[in-house]
Amino acid sequence: MPEVMLSIVLFLLPCAVILERCINNWSLLSLHPALNALAMLVCLPSALQAMIQRKNETNDAKRVWLTKLHLLLNVSAGVLIATAGIAVFIAKRDASHPHLATPHSWSALVTGLFFSLNVFQGIVLTFQDTKTNWQWKDETHVLTGVMIYIGSVTTMLYGLHTSSWGVENFSLERQFQLTALIIAAHMTLLGKMLVPQGRESSKPHVEKTA
């Protein structure tokens, strides 16, 4: 429980700082970092935490519920990220700024595409049979998800340091502090995800349908 509370603080603190700055300096452009912060620091970590809890869960009904929560949070993150992309597109268009003119923009586009494909794969694996299966296991899906997760965090941090919004709203010292907190939070969560533990490490996984 203390580890979970520490993780929550590590994620919510930088999220609150970013949202506070977005609200105080409100514009259409500020909607982009605000929505990305909610996606990257609330939805995606919560989705990953659901899978971590699933590792130690022995009740099949609760395992299914955690999987459904994982899907819901990932879809929510996808909606937030897509809306953030639309917001920055409109803001750049209105300001006559070029689109996809920075590494941050291209990285966001690529990671967003792979994120969507990974979510789609999960949906297909769940609903491809006549009877819905929430208990499937696919190592490719997991590894791809982790790589996308890392890529998304990297893209977010790069944008924090190089975008006009990030430079205008945060000093170098504050950027460093936010970066340190965000990296620490995500590394802690990824570490728990990648370390074998609980039910799934103690015995072979048996697929069940629900």
CSV table of C-alpha atoms in Angstrom, one decimal:
chain,number,residue,atom,x,y,z
A,1,MET,CA,0.0,0.0,0.0
A,2,PRO,CA,2.8,2.6,0.8
A,3,GLU,CA,4.3,1.8,-2.7
A,4,VAL,CA,0.9,2.5,-4.3
A,5,MET,CA,0.5,5.8,-2.4
A,6,LEU,CA,4.0,6.9,-3.4
A,7,SER,CA,3.3,6.1,-7.0
A,8,ILE,CA,0.1,8.1,-6.9
A,9,VAL,CA,1.9,11.1,-5.5
A,10,LEU,CA,4.7,10.8,-8.1
A,11,PHE,CA,2.1,10.9,-10.9
A,12,LEU,CA,-0.4,13.4,-9.5
A,13,LEU,CA,2.1,16.0,-8.4
A,14,PRO,CA,3.5,16.8,-11.9
A,15,CYS,CA,0.0,16.4,-13.4
A,16,ALA,CA,-1.3,19.0,-11.0
A,17,VAL,CA,1.6,21.4,-11.8
A,18,ILE,CA,1.0,21.1,-15.5
A,19,LEU,CA,-2.8,21.5,-15.2
A,20,GLU,CA,-2.4,24.5,-12.9
A,21,ARG,CA,-0.3,26.2,-15.5
A,22,CYS,CA,-2.7,25.3,-18.3
A,23,ILE,CA,-5.6,26.8,-16.4
A,24,ASN,CA,-3.9,30.0,-15.4
A,25,ASN,CA,-2.6,30.6,-18.9
A,26,TRP,CA,-5.6,29.2,-20.7
A,27,SER,CA,-5.6,29.0,-24.5
A,28,LEU,CA,-6.5,26.5,-27.1
A,29,LEU,CA,-2.9,25.5,-27.3
A,30,SER,CA,-2.8,24.9,-23.5
A,31,LEU,CA,-5.5,22.3,-24.0
A,32,HIS,CA,-2.9,20.1,-25.6
A,33,PRO,CA,-0.5,19.6,-22.6
A,34,ALA,CA,-3.5,19.5,-20.2
A,35,LEU,CA,-5.1,16.6,-22.0
A,36,ASN,CA,-1.8,14.8,-22.5
A,37,ALA,CA,-1.0,15.2,-18.8
A,38,LEU,CA,-4.3,13.5,-17.9
A,39,ALA,CA,-3.7,10.7,-20.4
A,40,MET,CA,0.0,10.1,-19.6
A,41,LEU,CA,-0.1,10.7,-15.8
A,42,VAL,CA,-3.5,9.4,-14.9
A,43,CYS,CA,-5.1,7.1,-17.5
A,44,LEU,CA,-2.2,5.1,-18.8
A,45,PRO,CA,-0.5,4.6,-15.4
A,46,SER,CA,-3.8,3.5,-14.0
A,47,ALA,CA,-4.3,1.1,-16.8
A,48,LEU,CA,-0.8,-0.4,-16.2
A,49,GLN,CA,-1.5,-0.6,-12.4
A,50,ALA,CA,-4.7,-2.6,-13.2
A,51,MET,CA,-2.5,-5.2,-15.0
A,52,ILE,CA,-0.1,-5.2,-12.1
A,53,GLN,CA,-2.9,-5.9,-9.6
A,54,ARG,CA,-4.2,-8.6,-12.0
A,55,LYS,CA,-0.9,-10.5,-11.6
A,56,ASN,CA,-1.5,-11.1,-7.9
A,57,GLU,CA,-5.3,-11.6,-8.2
A,58,THR,CA,-6.6,-15.2,-7.8
A,59,ASN,CA,-10.3,-14.5,-8.3
A,60,ASP,CA,-11.2,-14.9,-11.9
A,61,ALA,CA,-14.1,-12.5,-11.7
A,62,LYS,CA,-11.9,-9.7,-10.4
A,63,ARG,CA,-9.2,-10.5,-13.0
A,64,VAL,CA,-11.8,-10.0,-15.7
A,65,TRP,CA,-12.9,-6.8,-14.1
A,66,LEU,CA,-9.3,-5.5,-14.0
A,67,THR,CA,-8.9,-6.4,-17.6
A,68,LYS,CA,-12.0,-4.4,-18.5
A,69,LEU,CA,-10.8,-1.5,-16.5
A,70,HIS,CA,-7.4,-1.7,-18.3
A,71,LEU,CA,-9.2,-1.5,-21.7
A,72,LEU,CA,-11.5,1.4,-20.5
A,73,LEU,CA,-8.5,3.4,-19.3
A,74,ASN,CA,-6.5,2.8,-22.4
A,75,VAL,CA,-9.5,3.9,-24.6
A,76,SER,CA,-9.9,7.0,-22.4
A,77,ALA,CA,-6.2,7.8,-22.8
A,78,GLY,CA,-6.6,7.4,-26.6
A,79,VAL,CA,-9.5,9.8,-26.7
A,80,LEU,CA,-7.6,12.4,-24.6
A,81,ILE,CA,-4.5,12.1,-26.8
A,82,ALA,CA,-6.5,12.4,-30.0
A,83,THR,CA,-8.4,15.4,-28.7
A,84,ALA,CA,-5.1,17.0,-27.6
A,85,GLY,CA,-3.8,16.4,-31.2
A,86,ILE,CA,-6.8,18.1,-32.7
A,87,ALA,CA,-6.4,21.0,-30.3
A,88,VAL,CA,-2.8,21.6,-31.3
A,89,PHE,CA,-3.7,21.2,-35.0
A,90,ILE,CA,-6.3,23.9,-34.8
A,91,ALA,CA,-4.1,26.2,-32.7
A,92,LYS,CA,-1.2,25.9,-35.2
A,93,ARG,CA,-3.6,26.4,-38.2
A,94,ASP,CA,-5.0,29.5,-36.6
A,95,ALA,CA,-1.5,30.8,-35.9
A,96,SER,CA,-0.4,29.9,-39.5
A,97,HIS,CA,2.3,27.6,-38.0
A,98,PRO,CA,3.4,24.5,-40.0
A,99,HIS,CA,2.2,21.1,-38.9
A,100,LEU,CA,4.5,18.1,-38.2
A,101,ALA,CA,7.5,20.4,-38.3
A,102,THR,CA,9.3,19.0,-35.2
A,103,PRO,CA,10.6,15.7,-33.9
A,104,HIS,CA,8.0,15.9,-31.1
A,105,SER,CA,5.1,16.1,-33.6
A,106,TRP,CA,6.3,13.1,-35.6
A,107,SER,CA,7.1,11.1,-32.5
A,108,ALA,CA,3.6,11.8,-31.1
A,109,LEU,CA,2.1,10.7,-34.5
A,110,VAL,CA,4.0,7.5,-34.6
A,111,THR,CA,3.5,6.5,-31.0
A,112,GLY,CA,-0.2,7.4,-31.3
A,113,LEU,CA,-0.5,5.1,-34.3
A,114,PHE,CA,1.1,2.2,-32.7
A,115,PHE,CA,-0.9,2.8,-29.5
A,116,SER,CA,-4.1,2.6,-31.5
A,117,LEU,CA,-3.0,-0.6,-33.2
A,118,ASN,CA,-2.1,-2.2,-29.9
A,119,VAL,CA,-5.5,-1.3,-28.4
A,120,PHE,CA,-7.2,-2.7,-31.5
A,121,GLN,CA,-5.2,-5.9,-31.2
A,122,GLY,CA,-6.4,-6.3,-27.6
A,123,ILE,CA,-10.0,-5.7,-28.7
A,124,VAL,CA,-9.7,-8.3,-31.5
A,125,LEU,CA,-8.2,-10.9,-29.1
A,126,THR,CA,-11.0,-10.3,-26.7
A,127,PHE,CA,-13.9,-10.5,-29.1
A,128,GLN,CA,-12.7,-12.6,-32.0
A,129,ASP,CA,-14.4,-15.8,-30.8
A,130,THR,CA,-18.1,-16.4,-30.4
A,131,LYS,CA,-17.7,-16.2,-26.6
A,132,THR,CA,-15.9,-13.2,-25.3
A,133,ASN,CA,-12.5,-14.0,-23.8
A,134,TRP,CA,-11.1,-11.6,-21.2
A,135,GLN,CA,-8.4,-14.0,-20.0
A,136,TRP,CA,-6.2,-14.2,-23.1
A,137,LYS,CA,-2.4,-13.7,-22.8
A,138,ASP,CA,-0.2,-12.4,-25.6
A,139,GLU,CA,3.5,-11.5,-24.9
A,140,THR,CA,3.7,-9.5,-28.1
A,141,HIS,CA,0.8,-7.3,-26.9
A,142,VAL,CA,2.5,-6.8,-23.6
A,143,LEU,CA,6.0,-6.0,-25.0
A,144,THR,CA,4.6,-3.7,-27.6
A,145,GLY,CA,2.5,-1.9,-25.0
A,146,VAL,CA,5.6,-1.4,-22.8
A,147,MET,CA,7.6,0.0,-25.8
A,148,ILE,CA,4.7,2.4,-26.7
A,149,TYR,CA,4.4,3.4,-23.1
A,150,ILE,CA,8.1,4.3,-23.0
A,151,GLY,CA,7.9,6.1,-26.3
A,152,SER,CA,4.9,8.1,-25.2
A,153,VAL,CA,6.6,9.2,-22.0
A,154,THR,CA,9.7,10.2,-23.9
A,155,THR,CA,7.6,12.2,-26.4
A,156,MET,CA,5.8,14.0,-23.6
A,157,LEU,CA,9.0,14.9,-21.9
A,158,TYR,CA,10.6,16.1,-25.1
A,159,GLY,CA,7.6,18.3,-25.8
A,160,LEU,CA,7.9,19.7,-22.2
A,161,HIS,CA,11.5,20.8,-22.9
A,162,THR,CA,11.3,21.9,-26.5
A,163,SER,CA,7.7,23.2,-27.3
A,164,SER,CA,7.0,26.9,-27.2
A,165,TRP,CA,4.4,26.2,-24.5
A,166,GLY,CA,6.8,24.3,-22.2
A,167,VAL,CA,9.5,26.9,-22.6
A,168,GLU,CA,7.2,29.8,-22.0
A,169,ASN,CA,5.5,28.3,-18.9
A,170,PHE,CA,8.3,26.6,-17.1
A,171,SER,CA,11.8,27.6,-16.1
A,172,LEU,CA,14.7,25.2,-16.8
A,173,GLU,CA,14.7,24.2,-13.1
A,174,ARG,CA,11.0,23.5,-13.0
A,175,GLN,CA,11.3,21.5,-16.3
A,176,PHE,CA,14.0,19.4,-14.6
A,177,GLN,CA,11.9,18.8,-11.5
A,178,LEU,CA,8.9,17.7,-13.5
A,179,THR,CA,11.0,15.5,-15.7
A,180,ALA,CA,12.6,13.8,-12.6
A,181,LEU,CA,9.2,13.2,-11.0
A,182,ILE,CA,7.7,11.8,-14.2
A,183,ILE,CA,10.6,9.5,-14.9
A,184,ALA,CA,10.7,8.3,-11.3
A,185,ALA,CA,6.9,7.6,-11.4
A,186,HIS,CA,7.0,5.7,-14.7
A,187,MET,CA,10.1,3.7,-13.9
A,188,THR,CA,8.6,2.6,-10.6
A,189,LEU,CA,5.5,1.4,-12.3
A,190,LEU,CA,7.3,-0.2,-15.2
A,191,GLY,CA,9.6,-2.0,-12.8
A,192,LYS,CA,6.6,-3.6,-11.0
A,193,MET,CA,5.1,-4.5,-14.3
A,194,LEU,CA,8.2,-6.3,-15.7
A,195,VAL,CA,9.2,-8.1,-12.5
A,196,PRO,CA,7.5,-11.5,-12.4
A,197,GLN,CA,5.3,-11.9,-9.4
A,198,GLY,CA,2.1,-13.4,-8.0
A,199,ARG,CA,-0.1,-15.9,-9.6
A,200,GLU,CA,1.2,-15.5,-13.2
A,201,SER,CA,4.8,-16.2,-12.1
A,202,SER,CA,4.0,-19.1,-9.8
A,203,LYS,CA,2.1,-21.3,-12.3
A,204,PRO,CA,1.3,-21.5,-16.0
A,205,HIS,CA,-1.6,-19.4,-17.2
A,206,VAL,CA,-4.7,-21.2,-18.2
A,207,GLU,CA,-7.0,-19.4,-20.6
A,208,LYS,CA,-10.6,-19.1,-19.5
A,209,THR,CA,-13.5,-17.4,-21.0
A,210,ALA,CA,-15.9,-15.0,-19.5
